[in-house]
């Protein structure tokens, strides 16, 4: 009977609008939920098969939920460096536990990036889900794979200890006074035969100078440079200069201070590391060609490759002209390159006071972790109070062919479904994935004005469906009352 079908159509209307009301209620309740994606009840008509000449049978309406998962919310600035948002497409990969992940453990996807460091140092969001990323290996490389979740690891920033960085480069900006008076020791060294007090790097050197006893040769100018060893310990190198009787040439020595910091081979004494001549052009610049021509007599025969190579403390005994760090220091081998020809200055000889403009070195003493930064490419970087930075991991982003078809789960996260298609893991800013915004959170996509308008229309539609039922009921009552 058509009246019965009308009654059932009214019931389907009540059911469909109840589902629509539930979706609206869920949206309004999550208006301030980070990364929440709104849902909406959508209606489709249901038509029954009709028999010719038997009247019309109402089918009613059916409600289905549509999830606007691909709709992005506005990014809002926060004060926490571990709050993360995504500007563009993609989802953070998260897990329900941090350690001992097995292939069968669930991997979820979310845009709720309110991550905090837990008591074990892992990044965990407010739903208790742990952030996954590609770790940085011992060589500083990241091995990514677009389809292998097994390569991801829970990002841990609490396991990063202190660090140090050995010095590998020294840039010296200094001037030697060209009108410096030639010392008696340099004059004796030029005499034939050499005088009694002649400068000699083996027997009467600047490294032997003792101002209290007067032993050795007093340098005309000396520069001390602090360097860091492999453990972050502070060592000192001294560069001593003595003007020669030959114009535009200076005797030079590089030594360790104190001398006990190094073990030297033959031809080196009192902590010496390198001895030889330094030559300058007539306009005061370092004369690379002249030093090359001096060969073994030069401090560095190739100033462009001026390097000191320290052997490790436990290394074999140094050969002639070689040197190791002292055994009691217990430190690793080290190479330190000298930049004496820097465009900004370098080592010069002008007729002004001998002075050090600057000594620039890399390497740092031991430092502790001070903060963690995450850049737009998703690189998680530890910053230490000694200025050293170290990459820890890179946040992985997952994209889907149909993100609106992902299955919602508790914690404002999603699972892969048949309709969503398989995931693709990407680095931020590549292959359609968005950029990571640190100290930002994605706002809910709920628009209250839209939801309140939907409340009104849903309420009216529900009332109208109830009127269908009451009207059909009255018609049935009228039909029953025909026979009395």
Short mmCIF file of C-alpha atoms in Angstrom, two decimals, residues 11 65 115 234 266 380 389 460 464:
data_model
loop_
_atom_site.label_atom_id
_atom_site.label_comp_id
_atom_site.label_asym_id
_atom_site.label_seq_id
_atom_site.Cartn_x
_atom_site.Cartn_y
_atom_site.Cartn_z
CA UNK A 11 11.10 6.89 8.86
CA UNK A 65 29.01 10.32 5.44
CA UNK A 115 54.10 16.76 19.22
CA UNK A 234 91.60 22.77 23.81
CA UNK A 266 113.67 13.31 14.02
CA UNK A 380 65.23 17.40 12.64
CA UNK A 389 74.54 21.35 14.69
CA UNK A 460 13.53 21.47 9.59
CA UNK A 464 9.15 17.57 7.85
#
